[in-house]
């Protein structure tokens, strides 16, 4: 199994040989061939290029034949370290499954003025087939149509798409130079609209065979383009030799919108103009590596007069282009949030609004945001270290850090924090922070980086007890390599994150069980307390009622005794008329007593009450006629009430 480094080299060789720019597609093809470079190339390069296409399914032929492209790749790989070359070049013939994959579906996004058309075709179709589809979509005759945007330059209508080795997704645009031009007012409106458009200039540096894709607004001048190219290639403006500018673009003060270049994409080529003064040694040095600082002090001096700089001023200017710009961050920046605000604003003014979202706050604050939330919400921390004096800075920022794929991936998976290392005071401050948070080893690594190795990208992963630096990415990289390193760091982080999520879920499950147990115990205690309080209230209520009952009984007993004592004595002699009353109680007993006929009814009622039957609770009923005696006038005598000489009465409880 090839290591990660070997795979990166195999992937780069595979893309160089096949022209497949889509990384995911290239990795898929390599994985299907177990990362065997030659087998993967055999499965992709068409048969007419000389690669042997086997008719067998998975069986290797006795003497496999390789094309010139494959042999070239083998020769190039042989100069690489042994670990990569020995694992990459085994003669394996592709299986029928790989051969079938040669017929791919290609997507084309085609722009024409303010219209856009999406075309999906097999790679066995021709360029003319695309024009036939666009003829129906855009209502433009195919014969009047020029299809631009091919990476290999202009192509014929009969060209088979497979022979162009195109990626899966492609962007093209249509030109119609033979159609009638719009009216003058329409041209003025179109020019105003062009000022607001962004033009992509694909500029090839001929000496080093390197290609740059730069975005410029329509209002930029040709002179500004050339100055930016000077920052990238170290070729002074007066020594730049251009190919590809339209005939109308002869004045460097002309804006791009009116220069006649193709929209949205235009290809140019730049090289250094040969001069008798320049030596061959100096020319070779310029062509070796565009990132080397050239001995161009004399050229800078010659260019100074082009921009109105006199001889006295030239010696006060630094050869670094960074000093011609506003600083990214104030020197001796104390407040990190304010410094990051200025950094973000200056970065946007230089490279446009499409850039990573920089965290505004201290480095500790970025740790809090990235590492100390829930495990599912945690992210990696990307620390971008900027340096204006590095020749790589402009290319890295404009082409890599501001690439839409990089910006999107960083926004989704990273918290990005930035710092400017140009000023020595700011550099020392960051190294202090680096030592405090990451240790002296990482700080020493950053300290030993040379200026031309900047910008740096530090990928940080937070752990339980410390912060780990997963990767240090230098500025001399490509978009694909940067994306692969970010993806690799993300894979490591995802594995750690899954463990953290598992531990967090287990911890939360334990805490939930404990909370449930605590809640059940609390509810049990509350139920017991409520039950005990209810019992106490019931006992207290019973005691209160018992007290009331006792008081009532005592009161009734006192009343009864008082009435009993106040009764006149029972008459014994018949000197006066006597009335003998017989009273039946509710329990069936009889109370008998004699009363004087002249005694009032109240005496009888008091007698009954003295026996425990007060008139408030009981009524006294006579039989013939049936009447409630307690409702009669208590002051009338028994004779008047005809309760004489004897009568039987009944006691009944009132309802």
XYZ file of C-alpha atoms in Angstrom:
655
model
C 0.000 0.000 0.000
C 1.432 3.353 -1.055
C 1.990 5.997 1.615
C 0.278 9.382 1.522
C 3.392 11.022 0.019
C 3.632 8.327 -2.672
C -0.038 8.746 -3.497
C 0.341 12.485 -3.911
C 3.182 11.930 -6.377
C 1.224 9.216 -8.236
C -1.818 11.496 -8.418
C 0.275 14.365 -9.827
C 1.890 12.073 -12.446
C -1.508 10.626 -13.381
C -3.046 14.075 -13.906
C -0.019 15.243 -15.911
C -0.247 12.223 -18.248
C -4.054 12.108 -18.690
C -5.001 15.791 -18.471
C -7.759 14.978 -15.944
C -8.017 18.028 -13.684
C -10.869 16.782 -11.469
C -9.131 15.425 -8.351
C -12.072 13.248 -7.222
C -12.305 11.583 -10.643
C -8.540 10.997 -10.778
C -8.493 9.477 -7.263
C -11.437 7.202 -8.161
C -9.620 5.857 -11.237
C -6.404 5.294 -9.262
C -8.221 3.509 -6.427
C -9.897 1.165 -8.928
C -6.383 0.211 -10.085
C -5.006 -0.090 -6.535
C -2.937 3.070 -7.124
C -1.057 1.434 -10.000
C -0.114 4.430 -12.181
C 0.471 2.553 -15.458
C -2.726 0.500 -15.130
C -4.721 3.660 -14.497
C -3.123 5.414 -17.510
C -3.876 2.374 -19.698
C -7.507 2.617 -18.630
C -7.889 6.300 -19.498
C -5.698 7.095 -22.548
C -7.776 6.246 -25.682
C -6.776 3.342 -27.931
C -5.694 5.538 -30.801
C -2.880 6.930 -28.621
C -1.181 3.552 -28.624
C -2.231 2.231 -25.181
C -3.140 -1.443 -25.255
C -6.858 -2.006 -24.536
C -7.328 -5.585 -23.408
C -10.406 -7.548 -24.456
C -10.058 -9.733 -21.381
C -11.689 -9.010 -18.053
C -9.077 -8.588 -15.381
C -6.400 -10.947 -16.878
C -3.012 -9.496 -17.660
C -1.527 -10.170 -21.105
C 1.856 -11.892 -21.328
C 3.648 -8.899 -22.828
C 1.785 -5.687 -22.059
C 2.515 -2.797 -24.429
C 2.817 0.788 -23.210
C 2.372 4.008 -25.120
C 4.930 6.750 -25.464
C 3.019 8.734 -22.804
C 3.182 5.862 -20.351
C 6.886 5.312 -21.016
C 7.501 9.025 -20.493
C 5.629 8.854 -17.186
C 7.722 5.806 -16.242
C 10.946 7.634 -17.069
C 9.864 10.688 -15.070
C 8.864 8.558 -12.122
C 12.189 6.710 -12.151
C 13.913 9.920 -11.129
C 11.640 10.163 -8.067
C 12.434 8.442 -4.749
C 12.460 4.638 -4.967
C 9.473 4.253 -2.677
C 7.150 5.900 -5.175
C 8.586 4.529 -8.421
C 8.668 0.859 -7.413
C 5.044 0.844 -6.286
C 3.711 2.932 -9.171
C 4.968 1.139 -12.292
C 3.736 -2.432 -12.528
C 2.506 -3.478 -16.011
C -1.161 -4.227 -15.384
C -3.664 -4.181 -18.271
C -6.982 -2.449 -17.448
C -10.079 -4.561 -16.865
C -13.261 -4.345 -18.943
C -14.851 -2.252 -16.136
C -12.190 0.462 -16.630
C -12.558 0.304 -20.420
C -16.297 0.901 -20.108
C -15.575 4.018 -18.016
C -13.878 5.591 -21.048
C -17.310 6.655 -22.298
C -17.878 9.528 -19.869
C -20.604 12.139 -19.613
C -19.259 15.698 -19.853
C -20.999 18.829 -18.567
C -20.612 22.153 -20.391
C -21.745 25.501 -19.032
C -21.905 27.805 -22.071
C -22.319 31.594 -21.763
C -23.514 33.894 -24.532
C -24.032 37.557 -23.641
C -26.621 37.469 -20.837
C -27.695 33.876 -21.540
C -26.418 30.590 -20.125
C -26.976 27.089 -21.525
C -26.121 23.749 -19.912
C -25.097 20.939 -22.299
C -24.494 17.294 -21.283
C -22.820 14.983 -23.831
C -20.809 11.773 -23.984
C -17.126 12.264 -24.667
C -17.580 10.293 -27.904
C -19.462 13.272 -29.407
C -17.818 16.080 -31.390
C -17.530 19.820 -30.949
C -20.027 20.206 -33.804
C -22.623 18.299 -31.750
C -22.331 20.964 -29.027
C -22.935 23.695 -31.617
C -26.033 21.894 -32.931
C -27.502 21.801 -29.425
C -26.605 25.455 -28.837
C -28.238 26.401 -32.151
C -31.585 25.280 -30.720
C -30.921 26.749 -27.267
C -29.543 30.175 -28.262
C -31.230 30.567 -31.678
C -27.842 31.219 -33.338
C -26.788 29.514 -36.601
C -24.006 27.014 -35.935
C -22.023 28.394 -38.877
C -21.923 31.869 -37.239
C -20.828 30.513 -33.872
C -17.289 30.511 -32.420
C -16.948 28.290 -29.343
C -14.209 29.581 -27.034
C -12.735 28.534 -23.698
C -10.973 25.298 -24.727
C -7.763 24.792 -22.744
C -6.002 23.492 -25.852
C -6.905 26.563 -27.943
C -9.281 26.668 -30.903
C -10.623 23.293 -32.076
C -12.368 22.068 -35.221
C -16.044 21.056 -35.291
C -15.045 17.489 -36.137
C -12.823 17.136 -33.053
C -13.938 14.302 -30.767
C -14.335 15.479 -27.171
C -12.495 12.437 -25.836
C -9.338 13.516 -27.650
C -9.334 16.826 -25.733
C -9.002 15.012 -22.354
C -11.543 17.315 -20.732
C -12.572 17.284 -17.079
C -16.154 16.396 -16.218
C -17.269 20.050 -15.807
C -16.276 22.682 -18.393
C -16.999 26.381 -18.953
C -17.236 27.726 -22.518
C -18.475 30.919 -24.133
C -19.833 31.771 -27.566
C -18.671 34.589 -29.861
C -20.641 35.732 -32.944
C -18.375 38.190 -34.812
C -20.288 37.816 -38.114
C -23.661 38.823 -36.662
C -24.812 42.424 -36.965
C -23.500 44.667 -34.209
C -26.067 46.349 -31.913
C -26.896 50.037 -32.162
C -24.681 52.781 -30.731
C -26.878 53.151 -27.666
C -26.718 49.410 -27.149
C -22.920 49.546 -27.427
C -22.749 52.282 -24.804
C -24.991 50.285 -22.516
C -22.919 47.148 -23.137
C -19.691 49.061 -22.352
C -21.151 50.324 -19.074
C -22.170 46.785 -18.251
C -18.683 45.533 -19.140
C -17.145 47.931 -16.605
C -18.932 46.014 -13.862
C -17.880 42.583 -15.119
C -14.850 40.584 -14.011
C -12.448 39.396 -16.706
C -10.269 36.326 -16.169
C -6.880 36.666 -17.794
C -5.062 33.346 -18.201
C -1.449 34.477 -18.469
C 1.307 32.032 -19.424
C 4.856 32.848 -18.340
C 6.732 31.383 -21.290
C 10.200 30.997 -19.744
C 9.034 28.853 -16.829
C 5.935 27.411 -18.540
C 3.706 28.479 -15.661
C 0.126 29.637 -15.994
C -1.644 32.254 -13.832
C -5.400 32.857 -13.703
C -6.029 36.447 -12.581
C -9.355 38.247 -12.137
C -9.659 41.937 -13.050
C -12.648 44.267 -13.224
C -13.523 45.865 -16.557
C -12.435 49.265 -15.233
C -8.802 48.157 -14.664
C -6.220 49.425 -17.142
C -3.728 47.390 -19.129
C -0.957 49.159 -17.188
C -2.394 47.794 -13.888
C -2.425 44.279 -15.356
C 1.222 44.582 -16.337
C 2.186 45.868 -12.886
C 0.475 42.847 -11.284
C 2.308 40.540 -13.642
C 5.548 42.226 -12.570
C 4.738 41.248 -8.952
C 4.271 37.632 -10.062
C 7.107 37.177 -12.532
C 9.675 39.814 -11.513
C 9.748 40.981 -15.156
C 9.693 44.797 -15.171
C 6.987 46.376 -17.305
C 9.390 47.800 -19.887
C 10.955 44.351 -20.367
C 7.634 42.490 -20.746
C 6.973 41.028 -24.199
C 3.269 40.204 -24.671
C 1.325 38.025 -27.088
C -2.451 37.839 -27.284
C -3.533 41.466 -26.821
C -6.010 42.612 -29.508
C -4.783 45.057 -32.155
C -6.867 47.814 -30.547
C -5.091 47.389 -27.185
C -1.997 49.465 -27.976
C -2.376 52.049 -25.198
C -1.532 50.882 -21.667
C -3.971 53.430 -20.234
C -6.901 51.678 -21.983
C -9.356 49.868 -19.717
C -10.027 46.167 -20.204
C -13.715 46.694 -21.019
C -12.842 48.656 -24.166
C -9.648 46.805 -25.097
C -11.422 44.148 -27.137
C -10.342 41.140 -25.064
C -12.611 38.091 -24.887
C -15.126 37.782 -22.041
C -15.171 36.091 -19.607
C -11.780 34.556 -20.321
C -8.832 35.715 -22.404
C -5.445 34.048 -22.892
C -2.165 35.961 -22.943
C 1.510 35.051 -23.029
C 4.321 37.057 -21.414
C 8.068 36.656 -21.659
C 11.140 38.722 -20.894
C 12.279 40.984 -23.717
C 15.868 40.101 -24.618
C 18.390 42.902 -24.192
C 22.076 43.141 -25.159
C 22.818 44.392 -21.653
C 21.474 41.272 -19.999
C 23.862 38.414 -19.689
C 22.957 34.841 -20.451
C 23.584 33.863 -16.845
C 21.080 36.435 -15.629
C 18.496 35.252 -18.214
C 18.839 31.625 -17.109
C 18.416 32.665 -13.503
C 15.159 34.394 -14.400
C 13.847 31.267 -16.172
C 14.774 28.791 -13.457
C 12.245 29.723 -10.785
C 9.903 32.694 -10.743
C 9.916 32.589 -6.961
C 13.650 33.432 -6.720
C 14.435 37.074 -6.023
C 16.125 38.389 -9.173
C 18.905 40.926 -9.316
C 16.652 43.577 -10.881
C 17.635 46.698 -8.986
C 18.733 48.273 -12.239
C 15.412 47.371 -13.879
C 13.510 48.881 -10.988
C 15.521 52.039 -11.438
C 14.721 52.105 -15.150
C 10.998 51.558 -14.496
C 10.865 54.358 -11.956
C 10.734 57.054 -14.638
C 7.665 55.397 -16.182
C 5.632 56.197 -13.072
C 6.922 59.707 -12.413
C 9.500 58.838 -9.766
C 12.578 61.034 -9.927
C 16.106 60.002 -9.170
C 15.965 61.359 -5.629
C 12.938 59.326 -4.709
C 14.121 56.010 -6.093
C 16.626 55.495 -3.300
C 13.977 55.904 -0.614
C 11.818 53.168 -2.124
C 12.218 49.507 -1.230
C 12.443 46.890 -3.909
C 9.575 45.062 -2.194
C 6.157 45.701 -3.707
C 4.613 45.372 -0.244
C 5.718 48.927 0.688
C 3.641 50.340 -2.158
C 0.510 49.132 -0.370
C -1.176 49.975 2.878
C -0.035 47.706 5.721
C -2.241 44.718 6.436
C -2.003 45.349 10.168
C -0.788 48.259 12.314
C 2.622 47.881 13.877
C 2.691 46.964 17.587
C -0.941 45.840 17.354
C -2.174 45.533 20.931
C -5.877 44.911 20.322
C -6.083 41.764 18.214
C -9.739 42.343 17.242
C -9.003 45.827 15.853
C -5.921 44.518 14.051
C -7.975 41.710 12.447
C -10.618 44.221 11.340
C -7.967 46.222 9.492
C -6.458 43.008 8.107
C -9.822 41.867 6.703
C -10.545 45.248 5.132
C -7.125 45.529 3.508
C -7.267 41.916 2.310
C -10.645 42.559 0.638
C -9.381 45.732 -1.036
C -6.373 43.875 -2.481
C -7.824 40.519 -3.481
C -11.596 40.996 -3.632
C -14.497 39.964 -1.427
C -14.203 36.244 -2.218
C -11.846 35.192 0.574
C -12.000 33.131 3.782
C -14.014 34.595 6.631
C -11.344 35.650 9.126
C -12.247 35.338 12.804
C -12.343 38.790 14.404
C -10.938 38.421 17.894
C -8.006 37.154 19.892
C -6.240 33.842 19.284
C -7.731 32.559 22.554
C -11.153 33.567 21.262
C -10.625 31.519 18.115
C -9.735 28.536 20.330
C -13.019 28.972 22.180
C -14.926 29.138 18.896
C -13.217 26.128 17.312
C -12.449 23.703 20.150
C -14.603 24.265 23.220
C -18.140 23.732 21.978
C -19.988 20.432 21.703
C -18.029 17.725 19.912
C -20.370 17.828 16.914
C -19.878 21.580 16.528
C -16.080 21.663 16.809
C -13.891 22.637 13.856
C -10.258 22.790 12.881
C -8.406 26.079 13.340
C -6.517 27.451 10.331
C -3.997 30.191 11.129
C -2.961 32.199 8.061
C 0.386 34.013 8.457
C 0.760 36.819 5.905
C 4.026 38.456 4.816
C 4.000 41.351 2.345
C 7.709 41.019 1.530
C 7.398 37.489 0.185
C 7.243 37.080 -3.603
C 4.727 34.239 -3.121
C 2.165 36.295 -1.224
C 0.275 37.824 -4.154
C 0.007 34.526 -6.037
C -0.975 32.546 -2.943
C -3.691 35.018 -1.930
C -5.182 35.719 -5.360
C -5.053 32.230 -6.863
C -5.210 29.831 -3.922
C -6.586 31.436 -0.783
C -9.305 33.226 -2.780
C -10.223 30.221 -4.938
C -13.920 29.441 -4.507
C -13.277 25.777 -3.665
C -10.764 26.710 -0.933
C -13.000 29.476 0.474
C -16.018 27.151 0.575
C -14.083 24.297 2.214
C -12.535 26.574 4.840
C -15.889 28.171 5.655
C -17.552 24.804 6.198
C -14.854 23.029 8.189
C -12.437 25.595 9.673
C -12.257 28.666 11.872
C -9.726 30.896 10.090
C -7.577 33.326 12.079
C -4.974 35.557 10.422
C -1.902 37.550 11.423
C 0.560 39.762 9.560
C 4.219 38.825 10.060
C 5.638 41.713 7.986
C 6.457 43.985 10.917
C 9.003 42.689 13.406
C 6.929 43.742 16.429
C 3.872 41.841 15.168
C 6.073 38.847 14.331
C 7.496 38.795 17.870
C 3.997 39.055 19.350
C 2.760 36.067 17.359
C 5.828 33.981 18.268
C 5.070 34.681 21.933
C 1.472 33.540 21.441
C 2.708 30.512 19.498
C 5.083 29.471 22.291
C 2.353 29.879 24.896
C -0.295 27.852 23.067
C 1.620 25.376 20.870
C 5.006 25.013 22.502
C 8.538 26.045 21.626
C 8.921 23.486 18.819
C 6.171 25.011 16.689
C 7.354 28.520 17.535
C 10.876 27.603 16.429
C 9.483 26.121 13.191
C 7.718 29.401 12.385
C 10.748 31.444 13.484
C 13.094 29.609 11.108
C 10.871 30.107 8.054
C 12.473 32.424 5.528
C 10.584 35.365 4.087
C 10.183 33.708 0.671
C 8.588 30.649 2.307
C 5.654 32.746 3.497
C 2.669 32.845 3.544
C 2.186 29.990 6.004
C -0.943 28.060 6.815
C -1.011 26.336 10.232
C -3.705 23.668 10.697
C -4.502 23.257 14.411
C -6.607 20.527 16.046
C -7.806 20.931 19.611
C -7.387 17.998 21.984
C -8.497 17.411 25.535
C -5.347 18.733 27.176
C -3.412 20.456 24.386
C -3.559 21.869 20.857
C -1.850 19.860 18.117
C -0.418 21.362 14.904
C -1.408 18.913 12.163
C 0.254 20.652 9.228
C 2.342 23.666 8.274
C 1.644 24.622 4.632
C 4.107 26.937 2.899
C 3.222 29.431 0.190
C 4.918 27.553 -2.674
C 1.980 25.214 -3.243
C -0.874 24.790 -5.709
C -4.631 24.863 -5.278
C -4.883 21.083 -5.623
C -2.080 20.427 -3.143
C -3.569 22.923 -0.686
C -6.970 21.264 -1.002
C -5.464 17.790 -0.521
C -3.657 18.894 2.627
C -6.827 20.460 4.006
C -8.764 17.279 3.221
C -6.045 15.142 4.829
C -6.154 17.253 7.990
C -9.938 17.054 7.949
C -9.803 13.250 7.792
C -7.569 13.137 10.880
C -9.848 15.603 12.648
C -12.990 13.666 11.679
C -11.595 10.448 13.171
C -10.763 12.267 16.411
C -14.115 14.040 16.358
C -15.993 10.745 16.071
C -14.170 9.481 19.172
C -14.976 12.715 20.993
C -18.629 12.479 19.949
C -18.770 8.869 21.179
C -17.175 9.819 24.526
C -19.467 12.838 24.833
C -22.556 10.752 24.055
C -21.521 8.145 26.619
C -20.854 10.860 29.182
C -24.179 12.515 28.453
C -25.918 9.127 28.708
C -24.336 8.566 32.122
C -25.261 12.065 33.197
C -28.828 11.550 31.946
C -29.119 8.322 33.948
C -27.748 10.095 37.014
C -30.128 13.024 36.453
C -33.044 10.622 36.076
C -32.042 8.820 39.267
C -31.647 12.120 41.104
C -34.999 13.285 39.780
C -36.691 10.013 40.821
C -35.113 10.293 44.268
C -36.236 13.907 44.551
C -39.778 13.018 43.521
C -39.768 10.135 46.024
C -38.651 12.493 48.790
C -41.305 15.010 47.810
C -43.968 12.264 47.767
C -42.899 11.050 51.208
C -42.840 14.596 52.517
C -46.254 15.317 51.019
C -47.646 12.100 52.500
C -46.180 12.914 55.897
C -47.537 16.456 55.765
C -50.969 15.124 54.780
C -50.931 12.747 57.712
C -49.875 15.548 60.019
C -52.645 17.769 58.674
C -55.181 14.957 59.116
C -54.067 14.344 62.704
C -54.181 18.064 63.421
C -57.649 18.301 61.895
C -58.870 15.348 63.924
C -57.428 16.883 67.047
C -59.107 20.197 66.232
C -62.469 18.542 65.630
C -62.080 16.537 68.777
C -61.377 19.700 70.697
C -64.411 21.370 69.190
C -66.542 18.360 69.980
C -65.303 18.290 73.563
C -65.939 21.994 73.941
C -69.422 21.579 72.532
C -70.111 18.650 74.831
C -68.811 20.574 77.821
C -70.920 23.541 76.825
C -73.995 21.365 76.420
C -73.318 19.648 79.709
C -72.994 23.001 81.420
C -76.254 24.159 79.886
C -77.941 20.905 80.874
C -76.781 21.189 84.475
C -77.824 24.800 84.568
C -81.308 23.930 83.296
C -81.552 20.975 85.623
C -80.759 23.181 88.603
C -83.170 25.861 87.469
C -86.150 23.451 87.193
C -88.801 23.791 89.913
C -89.176 20.720 92.074
C -91.624 18.059 90.962
C -94.967 18.653 92.787
C -96.051 15.880 95.110
C -99.422 17.027 96.491
C -102.507 17.575 94.488
C -103.328 20.884 96.063
C -103.291 22.262 92.541
C -104.086 20.614 89.205
C -101.224 18.397 88.060
C -100.250 17.319 84.567
C -98.466 14.026 84.145
C -96.359 13.921 81.013
C -94.771 10.820 79.497
C -92.045 11.587 76.936
C -90.523 8.950 74.607
C -86.899 9.511 73.533
C -85.485 8.498 70.136
C -83.754 5.552 71.805
C -87.148 4.180 72.997
C -86.818 5.158 76.645
C -89.535 7.134 78.442
C -89.140 10.176 80.621
C -91.965 10.711 83.131
C -92.619 13.757 85.347
C -95.420 15.667 86.922
C -95.888 19.367 86.344
C -98.297 21.911 87.722
C -101.061 22.630 85.255
C -100.293 26.303 85.613
C -96.624 25.774 84.711
C -95.584 27.315 81.367
C -94.513 25.107 78.459
C -90.954 26.421 78.925
C -90.589 24.312 82.086
C -91.307 21.148 80.064
C -88.809 22.201 77.402
C -86.161 22.885 80.042
C -86.798 19.463 81.548
C -86.326 17.753 78.198
C -83.152 19.800 77.575
C -81.807 18.850 81.001
C -82.054 15.249 79.886
C -79.863 15.963 76.865
C -82.461 16.835 74.272
C -82.293 20.609 73.666
C -85.021 22.118 71.569
C -82.439 23.403 69.047
C -81.774 19.770 68.015
C -84.993 17.973 68.850
C -88.682 18.659 68.491
C -91.436 17.540 70.847
C -94.471 15.991 69.108
C -97.932 15.375 70.561
C -100.045 12.512 69.203
C -103.708 13.610 69.094
C -103.737 15.989 67.422
C -100.199 15.684 65.981
C -98.390 18.918 66.510
C -94.896 20.223 67.160
C -95.062 21.470 70.715
C -91.684 23.227 70.432
C -93.273 25.597 67.900
C -95.950 26.740 70.437
C -95.697 29.729 72.728
C -93.431 28.590 75.591
C -95.085 31.017 78.050
C -98.544 29.439 77.794
C -99.570 27.042 80.555
C -100.032 23.368 80.130
C -103.731 23.796 80.791
C -104.050 26.250 77.924
C -102.165 23.930 75.612
C -104.382 21.005 76.670
C -101.485 19.023 78.003
C -103.532 18.172 81.056
C -104.071 15.992 83.007
C -101.711 13.624 81.187
C -100.154 13.385 77.779
C -97.653 11.247 75.881
C -95.145 13.129 73.782
C -92.383 11.988 71.361
C -88.934 13.394 70.853
C -87.703 13.528 67.238
C -84.379 14.831 65.979
C -84.593 17.786 63.660
C -83.339 17.382 60.094
